[in-house]
mmCIF file of C-alpha atoms and ligand atoms in Angstrom:
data_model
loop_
_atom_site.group_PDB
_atom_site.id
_atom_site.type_symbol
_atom_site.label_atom_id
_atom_site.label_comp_id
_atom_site.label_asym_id
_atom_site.label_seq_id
_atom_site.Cartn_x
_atom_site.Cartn_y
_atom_site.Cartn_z
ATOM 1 C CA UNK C 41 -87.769 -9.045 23.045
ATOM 2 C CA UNK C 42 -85.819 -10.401 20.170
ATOM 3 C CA UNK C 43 -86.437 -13.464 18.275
ATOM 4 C CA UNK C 44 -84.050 -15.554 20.010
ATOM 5 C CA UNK C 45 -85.616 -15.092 23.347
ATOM 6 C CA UNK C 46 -88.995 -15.461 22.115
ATOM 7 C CA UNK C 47 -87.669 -18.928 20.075
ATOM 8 C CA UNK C 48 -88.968 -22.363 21.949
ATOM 9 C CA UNK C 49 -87.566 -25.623 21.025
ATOM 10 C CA UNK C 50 -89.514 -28.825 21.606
ATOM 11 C CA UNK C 51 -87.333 -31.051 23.599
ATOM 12 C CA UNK C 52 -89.310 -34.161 21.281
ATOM 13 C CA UNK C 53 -87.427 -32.429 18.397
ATOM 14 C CA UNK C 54 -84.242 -33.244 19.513
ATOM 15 C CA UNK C 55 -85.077 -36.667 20.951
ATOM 16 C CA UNK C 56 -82.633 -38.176 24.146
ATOM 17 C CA UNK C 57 -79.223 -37.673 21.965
ATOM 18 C CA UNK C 58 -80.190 -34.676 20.111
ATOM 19 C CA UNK C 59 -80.640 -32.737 23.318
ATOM 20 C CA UNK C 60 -77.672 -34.191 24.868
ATOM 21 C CA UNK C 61 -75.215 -33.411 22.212
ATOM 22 C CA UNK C 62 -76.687 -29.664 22.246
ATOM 23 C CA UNK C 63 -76.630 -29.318 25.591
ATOM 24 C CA UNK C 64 -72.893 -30.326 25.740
ATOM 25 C CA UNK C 65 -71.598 -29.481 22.240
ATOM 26 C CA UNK C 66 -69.930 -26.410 24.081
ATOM 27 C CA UNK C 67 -67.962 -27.615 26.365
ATOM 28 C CA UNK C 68 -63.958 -28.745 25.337
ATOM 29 C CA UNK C 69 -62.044 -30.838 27.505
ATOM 30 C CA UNK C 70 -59.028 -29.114 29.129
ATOM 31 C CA UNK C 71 -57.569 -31.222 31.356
ATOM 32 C CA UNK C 72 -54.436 -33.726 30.276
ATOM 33 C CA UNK C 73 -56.630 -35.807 32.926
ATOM 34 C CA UNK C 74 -59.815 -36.417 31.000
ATOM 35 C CA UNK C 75 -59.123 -39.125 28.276
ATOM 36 C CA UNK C 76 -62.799 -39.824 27.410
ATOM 37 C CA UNK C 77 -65.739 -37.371 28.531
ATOM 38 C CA UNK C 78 -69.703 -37.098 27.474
ATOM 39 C CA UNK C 79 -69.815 -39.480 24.471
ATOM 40 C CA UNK C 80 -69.099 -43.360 25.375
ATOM 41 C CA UNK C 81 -71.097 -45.615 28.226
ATOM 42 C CA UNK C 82 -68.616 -43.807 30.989
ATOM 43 C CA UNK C 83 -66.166 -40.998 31.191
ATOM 44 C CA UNK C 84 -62.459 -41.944 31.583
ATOM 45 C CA UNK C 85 -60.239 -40.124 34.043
ATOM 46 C CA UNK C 86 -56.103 -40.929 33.875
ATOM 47 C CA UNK C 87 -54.180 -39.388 37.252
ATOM 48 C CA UNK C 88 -51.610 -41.917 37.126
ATOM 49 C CA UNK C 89 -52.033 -45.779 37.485
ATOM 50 C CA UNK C 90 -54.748 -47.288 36.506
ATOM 51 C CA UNK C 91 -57.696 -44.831 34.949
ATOM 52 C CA UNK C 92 -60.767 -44.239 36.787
ATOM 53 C CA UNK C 93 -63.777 -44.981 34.783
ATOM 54 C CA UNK C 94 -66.838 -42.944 35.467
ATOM 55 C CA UNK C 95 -70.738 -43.108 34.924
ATOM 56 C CA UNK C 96 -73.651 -42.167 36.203
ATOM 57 C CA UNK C 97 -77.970 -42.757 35.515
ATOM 58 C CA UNK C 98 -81.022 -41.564 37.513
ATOM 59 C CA UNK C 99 -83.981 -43.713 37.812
ATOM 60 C CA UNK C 100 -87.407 -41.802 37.951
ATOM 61 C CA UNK C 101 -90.512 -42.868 39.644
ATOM 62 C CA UNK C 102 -93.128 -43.141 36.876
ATOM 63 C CA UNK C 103 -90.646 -43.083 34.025
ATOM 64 C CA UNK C 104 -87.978 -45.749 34.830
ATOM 65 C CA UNK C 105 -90.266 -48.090 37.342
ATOM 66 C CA UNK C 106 -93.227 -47.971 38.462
ATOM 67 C CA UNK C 107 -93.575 -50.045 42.449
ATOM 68 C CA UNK C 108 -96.952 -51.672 41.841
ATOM 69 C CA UNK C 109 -94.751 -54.081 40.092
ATOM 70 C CA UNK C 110 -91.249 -53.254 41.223
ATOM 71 C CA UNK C 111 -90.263 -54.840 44.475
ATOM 72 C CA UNK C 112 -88.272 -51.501 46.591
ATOM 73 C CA UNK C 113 -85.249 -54.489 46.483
ATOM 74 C CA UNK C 114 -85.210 -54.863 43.009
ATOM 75 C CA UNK C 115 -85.570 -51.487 42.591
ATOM 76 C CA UNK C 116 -82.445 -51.099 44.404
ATOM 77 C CA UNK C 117 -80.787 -54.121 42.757
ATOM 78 C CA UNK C 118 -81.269 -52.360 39.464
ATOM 79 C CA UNK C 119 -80.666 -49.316 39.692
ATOM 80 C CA UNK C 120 -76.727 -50.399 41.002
ATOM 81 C CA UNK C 121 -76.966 -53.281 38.138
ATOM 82 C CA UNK C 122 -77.435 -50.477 35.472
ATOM 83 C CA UNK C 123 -74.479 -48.532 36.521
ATOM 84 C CA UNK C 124 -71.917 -51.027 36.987
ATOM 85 C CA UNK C 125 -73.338 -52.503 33.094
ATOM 86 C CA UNK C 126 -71.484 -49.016 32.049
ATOM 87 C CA UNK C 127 -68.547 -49.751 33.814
ATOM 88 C CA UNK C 128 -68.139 -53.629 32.275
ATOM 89 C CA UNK C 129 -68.988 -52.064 28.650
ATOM 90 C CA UNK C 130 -65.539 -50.208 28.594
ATOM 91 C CA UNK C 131 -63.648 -53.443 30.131
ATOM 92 C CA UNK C 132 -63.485 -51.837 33.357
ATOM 93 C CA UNK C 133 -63.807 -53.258 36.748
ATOM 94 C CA UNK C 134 -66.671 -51.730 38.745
ATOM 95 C CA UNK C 135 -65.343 -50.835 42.682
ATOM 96 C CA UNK C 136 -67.294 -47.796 43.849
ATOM 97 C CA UNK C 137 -70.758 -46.865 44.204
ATOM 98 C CA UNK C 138 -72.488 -43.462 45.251
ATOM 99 C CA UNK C 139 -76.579 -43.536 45.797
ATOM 100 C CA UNK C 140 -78.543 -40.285 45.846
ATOM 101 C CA UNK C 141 -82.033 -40.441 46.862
ATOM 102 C CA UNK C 142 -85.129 -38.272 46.619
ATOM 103 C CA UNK C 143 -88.134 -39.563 48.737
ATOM 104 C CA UNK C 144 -91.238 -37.818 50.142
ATOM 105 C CA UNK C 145 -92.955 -39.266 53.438
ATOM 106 C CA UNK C 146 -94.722 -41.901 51.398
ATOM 107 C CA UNK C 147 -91.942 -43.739 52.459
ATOM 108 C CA UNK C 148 -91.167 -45.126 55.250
ATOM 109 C CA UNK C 149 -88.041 -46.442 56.824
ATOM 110 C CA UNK C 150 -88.889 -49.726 56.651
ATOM 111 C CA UNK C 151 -89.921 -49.540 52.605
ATOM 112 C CA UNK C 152 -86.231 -47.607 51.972
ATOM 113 C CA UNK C 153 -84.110 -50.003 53.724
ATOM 114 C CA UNK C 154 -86.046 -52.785 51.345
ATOM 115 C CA UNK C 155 -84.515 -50.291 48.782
ATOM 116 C CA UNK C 156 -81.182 -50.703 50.539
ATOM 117 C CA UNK C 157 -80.934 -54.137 51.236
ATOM 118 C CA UNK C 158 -81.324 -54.472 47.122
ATOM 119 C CA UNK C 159 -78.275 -51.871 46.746
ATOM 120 C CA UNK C 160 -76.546 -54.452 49.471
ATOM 121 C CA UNK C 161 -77.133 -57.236 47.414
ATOM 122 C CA UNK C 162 -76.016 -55.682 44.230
ATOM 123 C CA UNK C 163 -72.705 -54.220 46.359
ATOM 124 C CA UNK C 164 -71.795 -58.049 47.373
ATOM 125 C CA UNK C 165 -72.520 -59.635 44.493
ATOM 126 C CA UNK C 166 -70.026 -57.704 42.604
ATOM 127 C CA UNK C 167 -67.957 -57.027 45.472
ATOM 128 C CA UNK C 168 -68.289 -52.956 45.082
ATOM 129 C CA UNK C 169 -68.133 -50.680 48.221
ATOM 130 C CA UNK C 170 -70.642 -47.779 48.571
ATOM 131 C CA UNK C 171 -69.407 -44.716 49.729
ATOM 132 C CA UNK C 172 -71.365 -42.219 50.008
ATOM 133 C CA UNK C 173 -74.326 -40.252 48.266
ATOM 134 C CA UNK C 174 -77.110 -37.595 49.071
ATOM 135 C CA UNK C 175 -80.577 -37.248 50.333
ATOM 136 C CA UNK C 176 -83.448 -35.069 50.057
ATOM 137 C CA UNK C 177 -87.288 -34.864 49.928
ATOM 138 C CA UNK C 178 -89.210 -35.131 47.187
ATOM 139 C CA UNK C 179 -92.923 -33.477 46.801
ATOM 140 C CA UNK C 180 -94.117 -37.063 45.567
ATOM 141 C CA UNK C 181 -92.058 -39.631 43.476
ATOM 142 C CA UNK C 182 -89.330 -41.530 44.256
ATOM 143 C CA UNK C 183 -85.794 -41.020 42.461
ATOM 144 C CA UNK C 184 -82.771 -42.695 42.269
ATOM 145 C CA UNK C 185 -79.044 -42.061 41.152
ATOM 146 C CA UNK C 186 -76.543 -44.255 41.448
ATOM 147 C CA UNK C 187 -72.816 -43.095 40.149
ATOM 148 C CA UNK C 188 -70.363 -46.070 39.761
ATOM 149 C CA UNK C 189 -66.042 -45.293 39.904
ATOM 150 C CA UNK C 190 -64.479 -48.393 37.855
ATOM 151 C CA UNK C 191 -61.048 -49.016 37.249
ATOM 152 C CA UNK C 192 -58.841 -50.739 34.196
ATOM 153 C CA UNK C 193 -55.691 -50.633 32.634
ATOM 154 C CA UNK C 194 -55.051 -48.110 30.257
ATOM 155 C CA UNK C 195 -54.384 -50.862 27.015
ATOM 156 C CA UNK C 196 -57.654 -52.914 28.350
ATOM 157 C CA UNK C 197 -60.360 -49.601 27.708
ATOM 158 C CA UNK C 198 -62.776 -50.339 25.332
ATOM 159 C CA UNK C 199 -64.863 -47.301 23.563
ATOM 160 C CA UNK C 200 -67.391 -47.686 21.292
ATOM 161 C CA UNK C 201 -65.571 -46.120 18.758
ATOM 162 C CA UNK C 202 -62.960 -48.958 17.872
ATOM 163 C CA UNK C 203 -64.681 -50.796 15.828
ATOM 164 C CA UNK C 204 -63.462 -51.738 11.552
ATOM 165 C CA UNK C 205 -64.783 -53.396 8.923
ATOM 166 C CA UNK C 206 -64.487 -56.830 8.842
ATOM 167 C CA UNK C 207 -64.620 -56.836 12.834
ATOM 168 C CA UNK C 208 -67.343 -59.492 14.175
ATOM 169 C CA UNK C 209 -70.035 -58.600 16.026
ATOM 170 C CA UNK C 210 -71.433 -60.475 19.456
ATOM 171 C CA UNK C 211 -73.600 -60.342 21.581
ATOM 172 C CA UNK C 212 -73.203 -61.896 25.209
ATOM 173 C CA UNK C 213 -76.993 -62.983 25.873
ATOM 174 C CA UNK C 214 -80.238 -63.367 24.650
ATOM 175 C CA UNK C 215 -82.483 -60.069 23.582
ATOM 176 C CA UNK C 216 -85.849 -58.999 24.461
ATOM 177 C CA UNK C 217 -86.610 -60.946 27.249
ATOM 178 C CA UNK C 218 -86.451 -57.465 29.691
ATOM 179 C CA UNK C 219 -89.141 -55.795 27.344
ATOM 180 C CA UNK C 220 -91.427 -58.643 27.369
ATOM 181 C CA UNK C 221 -91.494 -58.849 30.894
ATOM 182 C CA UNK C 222 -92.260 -55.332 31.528
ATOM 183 C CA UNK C 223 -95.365 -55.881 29.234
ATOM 184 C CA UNK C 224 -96.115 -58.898 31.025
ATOM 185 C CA UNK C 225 -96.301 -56.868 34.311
ATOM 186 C CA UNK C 226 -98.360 -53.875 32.558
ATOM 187 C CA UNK C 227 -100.740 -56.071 31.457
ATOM 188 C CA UNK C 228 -101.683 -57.771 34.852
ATOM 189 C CA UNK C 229 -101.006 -54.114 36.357
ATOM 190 C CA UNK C 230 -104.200 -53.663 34.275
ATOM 191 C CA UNK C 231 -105.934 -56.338 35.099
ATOM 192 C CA UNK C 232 -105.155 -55.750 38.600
ATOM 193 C CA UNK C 233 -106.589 -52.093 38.341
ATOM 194 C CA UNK C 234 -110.184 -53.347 36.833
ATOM 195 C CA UNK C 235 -110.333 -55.810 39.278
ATOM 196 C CA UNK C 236 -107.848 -55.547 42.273
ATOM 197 C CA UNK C 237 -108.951 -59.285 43.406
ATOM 198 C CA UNK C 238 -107.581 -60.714 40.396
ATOM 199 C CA UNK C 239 -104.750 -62.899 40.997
ATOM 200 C CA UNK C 240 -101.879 -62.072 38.580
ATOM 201 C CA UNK C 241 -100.847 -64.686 36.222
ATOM 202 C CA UNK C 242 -97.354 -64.568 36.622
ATOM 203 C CA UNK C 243 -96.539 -68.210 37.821
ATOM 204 C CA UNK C 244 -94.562 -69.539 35.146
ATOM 205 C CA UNK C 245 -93.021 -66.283 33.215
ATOM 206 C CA UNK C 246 -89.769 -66.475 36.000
ATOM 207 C CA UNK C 247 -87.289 -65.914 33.462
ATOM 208 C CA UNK C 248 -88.297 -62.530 31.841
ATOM 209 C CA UNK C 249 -89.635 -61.133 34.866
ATOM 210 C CA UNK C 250 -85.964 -61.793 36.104
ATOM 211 C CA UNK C 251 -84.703 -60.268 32.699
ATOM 212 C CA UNK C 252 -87.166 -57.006 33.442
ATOM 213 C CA UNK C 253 -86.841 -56.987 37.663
ATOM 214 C CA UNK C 254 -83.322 -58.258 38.195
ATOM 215 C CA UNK C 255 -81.377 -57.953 35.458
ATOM 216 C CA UNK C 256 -77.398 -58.331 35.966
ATOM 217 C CA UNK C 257 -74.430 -56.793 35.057
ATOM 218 C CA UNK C 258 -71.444 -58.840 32.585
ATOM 219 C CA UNK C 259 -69.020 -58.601 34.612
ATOM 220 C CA UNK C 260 -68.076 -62.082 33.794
ATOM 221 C CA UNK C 261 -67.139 -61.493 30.038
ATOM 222 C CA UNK C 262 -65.107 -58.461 31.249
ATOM 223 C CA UNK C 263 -63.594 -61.210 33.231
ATOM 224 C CA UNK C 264 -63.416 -63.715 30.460
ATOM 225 C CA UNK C 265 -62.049 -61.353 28.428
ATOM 226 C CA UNK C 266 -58.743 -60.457 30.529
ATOM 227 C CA UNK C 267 -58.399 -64.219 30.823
ATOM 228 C CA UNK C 268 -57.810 -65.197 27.091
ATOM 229 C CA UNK C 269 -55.968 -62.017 26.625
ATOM 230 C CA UNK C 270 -59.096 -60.771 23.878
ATOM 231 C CA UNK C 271 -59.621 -57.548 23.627
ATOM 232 C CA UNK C 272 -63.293 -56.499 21.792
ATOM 233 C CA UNK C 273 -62.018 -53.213 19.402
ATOM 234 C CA UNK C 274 -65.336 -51.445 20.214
ATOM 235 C CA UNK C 275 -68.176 -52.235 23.292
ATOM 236 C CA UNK C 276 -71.452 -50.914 24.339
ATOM 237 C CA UNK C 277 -74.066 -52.543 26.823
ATOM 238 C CA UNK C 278 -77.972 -52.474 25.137
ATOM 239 C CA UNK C 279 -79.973 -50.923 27.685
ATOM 240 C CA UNK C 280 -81.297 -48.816 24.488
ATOM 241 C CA UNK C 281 -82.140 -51.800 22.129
ATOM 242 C CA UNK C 282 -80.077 -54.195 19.778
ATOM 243 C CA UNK C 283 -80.532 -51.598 16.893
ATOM 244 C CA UNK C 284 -79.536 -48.012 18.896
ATOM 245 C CA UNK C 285 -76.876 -49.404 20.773
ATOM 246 C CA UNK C 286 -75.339 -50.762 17.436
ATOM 247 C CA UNK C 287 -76.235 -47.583 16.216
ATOM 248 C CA UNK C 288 -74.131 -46.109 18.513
ATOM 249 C CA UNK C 289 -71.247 -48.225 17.652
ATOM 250 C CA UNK C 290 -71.355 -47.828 14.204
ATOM 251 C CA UNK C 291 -71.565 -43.495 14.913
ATOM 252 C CA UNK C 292 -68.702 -43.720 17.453
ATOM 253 C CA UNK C 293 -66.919 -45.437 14.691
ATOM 254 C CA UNK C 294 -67.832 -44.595 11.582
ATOM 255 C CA UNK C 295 -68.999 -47.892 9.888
ATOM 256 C CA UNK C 296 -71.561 -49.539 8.791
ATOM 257 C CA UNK C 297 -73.145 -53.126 9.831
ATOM 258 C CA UNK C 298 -75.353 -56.053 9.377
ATOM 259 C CA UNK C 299 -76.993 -58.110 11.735
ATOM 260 C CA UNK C 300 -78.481 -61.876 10.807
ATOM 261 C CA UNK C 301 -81.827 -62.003 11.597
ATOM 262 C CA UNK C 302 -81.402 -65.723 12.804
ATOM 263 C CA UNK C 303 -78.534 -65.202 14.765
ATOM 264 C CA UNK C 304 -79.917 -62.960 16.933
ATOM 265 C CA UNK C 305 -80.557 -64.838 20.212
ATOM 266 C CA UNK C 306 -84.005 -64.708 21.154
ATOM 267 C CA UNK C 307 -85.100 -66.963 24.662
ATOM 268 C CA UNK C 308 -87.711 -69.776 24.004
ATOM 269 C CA UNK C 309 -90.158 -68.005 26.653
ATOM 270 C CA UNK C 310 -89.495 -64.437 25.089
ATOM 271 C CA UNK C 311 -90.036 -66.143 21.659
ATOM 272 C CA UNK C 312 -93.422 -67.380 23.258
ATOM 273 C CA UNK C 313 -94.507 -64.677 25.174
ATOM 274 C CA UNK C 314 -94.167 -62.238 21.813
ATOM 275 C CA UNK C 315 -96.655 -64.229 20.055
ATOM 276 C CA UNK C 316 -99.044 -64.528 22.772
ATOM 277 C CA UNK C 317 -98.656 -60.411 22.726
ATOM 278 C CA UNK C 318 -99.058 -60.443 18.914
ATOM 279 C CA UNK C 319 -95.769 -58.723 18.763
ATOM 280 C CA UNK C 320 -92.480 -59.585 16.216
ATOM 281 C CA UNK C 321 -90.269 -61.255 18.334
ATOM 282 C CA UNK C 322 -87.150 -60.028 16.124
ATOM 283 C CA UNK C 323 -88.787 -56.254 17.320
ATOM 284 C CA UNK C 324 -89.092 -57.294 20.807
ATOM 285 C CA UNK C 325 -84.735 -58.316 20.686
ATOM 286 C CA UNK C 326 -84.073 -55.419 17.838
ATOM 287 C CA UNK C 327 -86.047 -52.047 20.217
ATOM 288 C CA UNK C 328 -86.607 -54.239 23.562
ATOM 289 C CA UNK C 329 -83.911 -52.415 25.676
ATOM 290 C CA UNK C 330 -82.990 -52.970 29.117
ATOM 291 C CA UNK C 331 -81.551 -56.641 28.706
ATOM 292 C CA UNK C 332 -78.192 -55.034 30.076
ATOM 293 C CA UNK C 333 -76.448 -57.567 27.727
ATOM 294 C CA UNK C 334 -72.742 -56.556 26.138
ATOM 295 C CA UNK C 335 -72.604 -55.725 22.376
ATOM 296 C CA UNK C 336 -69.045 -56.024 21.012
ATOM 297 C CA UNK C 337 -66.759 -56.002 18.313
ATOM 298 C CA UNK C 338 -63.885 -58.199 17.227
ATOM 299 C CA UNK C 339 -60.993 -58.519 14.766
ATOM 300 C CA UNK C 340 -61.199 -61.407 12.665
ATOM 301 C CA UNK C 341 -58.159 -63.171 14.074
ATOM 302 C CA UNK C 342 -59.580 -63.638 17.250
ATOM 303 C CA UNK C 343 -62.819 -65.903 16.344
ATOM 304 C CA UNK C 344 -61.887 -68.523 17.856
ATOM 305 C CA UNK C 345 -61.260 -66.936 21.582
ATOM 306 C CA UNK C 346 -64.782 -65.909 21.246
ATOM 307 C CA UNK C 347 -66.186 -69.096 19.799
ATOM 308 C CA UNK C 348 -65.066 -70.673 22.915
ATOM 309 C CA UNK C 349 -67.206 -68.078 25.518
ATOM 310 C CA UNK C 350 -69.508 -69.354 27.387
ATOM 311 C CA UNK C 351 -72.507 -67.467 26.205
ATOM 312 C CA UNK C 352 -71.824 -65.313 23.110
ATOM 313 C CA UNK C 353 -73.695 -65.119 19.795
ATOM 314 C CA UNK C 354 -71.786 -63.907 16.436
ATOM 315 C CA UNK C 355 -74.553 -62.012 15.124
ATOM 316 C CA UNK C 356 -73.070 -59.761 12.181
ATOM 317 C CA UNK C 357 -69.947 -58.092 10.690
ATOM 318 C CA UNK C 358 -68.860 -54.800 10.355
ATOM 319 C CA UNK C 359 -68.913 -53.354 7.158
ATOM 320 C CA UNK C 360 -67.865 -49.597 5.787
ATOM 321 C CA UNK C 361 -70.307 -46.603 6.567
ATOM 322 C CA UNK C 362 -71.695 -46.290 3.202
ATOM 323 C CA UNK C 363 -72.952 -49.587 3.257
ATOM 324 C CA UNK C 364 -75.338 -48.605 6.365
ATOM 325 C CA UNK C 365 -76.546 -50.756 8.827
ATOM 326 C CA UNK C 366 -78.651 -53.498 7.573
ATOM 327 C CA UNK C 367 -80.687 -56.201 9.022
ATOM 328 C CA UNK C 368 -79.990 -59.331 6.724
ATOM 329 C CA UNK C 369 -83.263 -61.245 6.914
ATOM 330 C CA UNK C 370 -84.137 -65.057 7.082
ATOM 331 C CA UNK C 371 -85.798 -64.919 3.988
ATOM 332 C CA UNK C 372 -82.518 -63.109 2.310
ATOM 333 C CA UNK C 373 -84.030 -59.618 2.179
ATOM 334 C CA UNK C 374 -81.775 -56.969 3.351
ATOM 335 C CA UNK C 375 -83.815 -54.141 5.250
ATOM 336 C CA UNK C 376 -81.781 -50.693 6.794
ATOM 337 C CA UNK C 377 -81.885 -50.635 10.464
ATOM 338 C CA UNK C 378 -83.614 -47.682 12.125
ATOM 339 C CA UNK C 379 -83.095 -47.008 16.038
ATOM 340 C CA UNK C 380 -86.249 -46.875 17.926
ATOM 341 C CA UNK C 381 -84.819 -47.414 21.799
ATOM 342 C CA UNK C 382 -86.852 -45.273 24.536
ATOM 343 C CA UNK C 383 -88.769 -42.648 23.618
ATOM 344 C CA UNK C 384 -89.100 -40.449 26.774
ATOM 345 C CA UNK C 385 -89.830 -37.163 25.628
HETATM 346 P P1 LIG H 72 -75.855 -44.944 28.617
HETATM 347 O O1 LIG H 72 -77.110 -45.381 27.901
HETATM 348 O O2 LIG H 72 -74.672 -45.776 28.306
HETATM 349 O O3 LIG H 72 -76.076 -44.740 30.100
HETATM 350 P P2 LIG H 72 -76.513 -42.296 27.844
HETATM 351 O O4 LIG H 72 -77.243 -42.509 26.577
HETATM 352 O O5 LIG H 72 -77.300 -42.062 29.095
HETATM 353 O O6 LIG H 72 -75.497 -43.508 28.053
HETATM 354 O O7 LIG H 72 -75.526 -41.079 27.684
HETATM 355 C C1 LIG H 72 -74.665 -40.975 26.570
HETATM 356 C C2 LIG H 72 -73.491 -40.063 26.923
HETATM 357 O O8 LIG H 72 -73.954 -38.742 27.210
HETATM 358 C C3 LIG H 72 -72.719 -40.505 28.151
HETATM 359 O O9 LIG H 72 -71.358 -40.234 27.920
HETATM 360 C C4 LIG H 72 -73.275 -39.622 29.252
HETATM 361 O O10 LIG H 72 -72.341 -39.424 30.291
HETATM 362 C C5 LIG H 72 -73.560 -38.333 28.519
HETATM 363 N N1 LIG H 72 -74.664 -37.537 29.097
HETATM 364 C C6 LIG H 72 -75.968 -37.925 29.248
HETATM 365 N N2 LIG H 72 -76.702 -36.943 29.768
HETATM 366 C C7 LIG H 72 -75.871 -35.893 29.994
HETATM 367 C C8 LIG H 72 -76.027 -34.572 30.515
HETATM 368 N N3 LIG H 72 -77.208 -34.129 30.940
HETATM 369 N N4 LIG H 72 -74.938 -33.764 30.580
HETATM 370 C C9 LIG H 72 -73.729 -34.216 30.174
HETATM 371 N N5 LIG H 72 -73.506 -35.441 29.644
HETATM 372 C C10 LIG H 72 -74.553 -36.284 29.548
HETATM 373 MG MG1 LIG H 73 -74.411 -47.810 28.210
#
């Protein structure tokens, strides 16, 4: 055998992007068709009219939810909401939705259409049709992948990769809030599991249990945006974390950035919650993930259409790519930002 067969890579070498850009580093584009492929939050595809935007994500039992928290309906809420986030962070409308399943008998009819009636409500609410998908068994877990067809006009994309110095950076919503509720629900998943007749404490944490369970898509700034004729030079959604997805941006882009540490929207029950957990709230918004908010860039000139959103927060600038990406903090220190997002392998 030769030393290339015998060689073994550790997947945890490469980390989530690291594998991905190997995996796919050998494949060119060759169709006039494909405007954007791997790289951005969803493919683009131009075959006349208006370009089809593409994306796709696959929720795994045990690694993306776990049900003795995660109602089958929220479950199925989610896993559409996630998709159709990807869709709204390139500007695009979401219209179509395929669902592929993989269930053993575990199930049963009744739990999966609990899992449908979730995809329903996540189909109306944003007025997207589902048409079509696959099933098969699984030997144990439950997965689920949900592909979402957008549409936009050609002028009205947004990549991650438009971004200049001197642009402003926003956020649409507050950050964190998804990751604290998860380790709200972990931690009376534990309780639960010393003593099942413990009731969980849950009562009055609505909001980031809504942030973690239920989150939505912003399909209303893609909205807003088309309205006042704005167009963000560079967008991402943070399902990663404040810091990766910016990350991201700054990559696709090639600049640097700072962030304010006290303009970063934090909720006054996330703010809470952290300190009750004895965690940094600024961490919780910075690595959190999963808030499914929009992260965006804007030229200079158009401060005032954003000022006027309902719901955005200004919190940074982009600066050139030797300056880094920097976290400017309350007490005026300036620290370099390091991406920490989900660590799966
Ligand atoms: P997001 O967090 O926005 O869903 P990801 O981090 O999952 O994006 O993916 C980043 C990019 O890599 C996307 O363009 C996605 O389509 C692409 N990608 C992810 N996994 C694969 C894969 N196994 N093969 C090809 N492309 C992939
Ligand atoms: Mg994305």
């Amino acid at each position: 055998m030769s030393e290339q067969e015998n060689k073994r890579t550790e997947i945890s070498t490469l980390g989530e992007f690291g594998l991905i850009d190997q995996l796919t580093a050998g494949f060119k584009n060759r169709l006039p068709q494909t405007v954007k492929g791997v790289g951005d939050d969803a493919a683009v595809l131009d075959y006349g009219g208006e370009p089809v935007i593409v994306t796709t994500d696959l929720l795994l039992e045990g690694i993306h939810f776990d049900l003795m928290y995660q109602p089958l309906k929220h479950l199925g809420y989610k896993a559409v909401i996630v998709n159709l986030s990807d869709i709204c962070a390139m500007n695009a409308i979401p219209r179509h939705i395929t669902v592929s399943i993989a269930v053993s008998n575990r199930f049963s009819v009744e739990a999966l259409e609990e899992l449908y009636a979730g995809i329903q409500a996540a189909c109306e609410g944003y007025y997207v049709d589902l048409v079509g998908g696959d099933t098969t068994a699984s030997p144990g877990g439950l997965m689920i992948s949900v592909t979402a067809i957008g549409t936009a006009p050609k002028e009205r994309i947004t990549y991650r990769s438009g971004a200049k110095p001197g642009d402003i950076l926003c956020v649409t919503g507050d950050l964190g809030g998804a990751y604290l509720g998860l380790q709200l629900l972990e931690r009376e998943k534990q309780v639960y599991l010393v003593n099942p007749d413990m009731q969980p404490e849950l009562g009055e944490k609505t909001y980031l249990l809504k942030r973690q369970l239920k989150p939505e898509a912003c399909l209303g700034s893609v909205e807003y945006f088309k309205k006042v004729d704005l167009l963000p030079t560079a967008m991402i959604d943070i399902s990663d974390g404040l810091a990766s997805d910016l990350m991201h941006i700054c990559k696709a882009s090639n600049v640097g950035a700072f962030i304010e540490e006290a303009k970063v929207p934090i909720h006054e029950e996330a703010r809470w919650q952290a300190m009750e957990f004895n965690l940094d709230p600024l961490t919780c918004a910075l690595h959190g993930g999963e808030d499914y908010e929009l992260l965006f860039t804007v030229d200079e000139k158009d401060l005032d259409k954003v000022r006027f959103m309902d719901s955005v927060y200004i919190i940074g600038e982009i600066t050139d790519a030797a300056d880094g990406v920097k976290l400017h903090t309350s007490e005026g220190n300036i620290h370099a930002l390091e991406a920490q997002g989900w660590k799966h392998f």
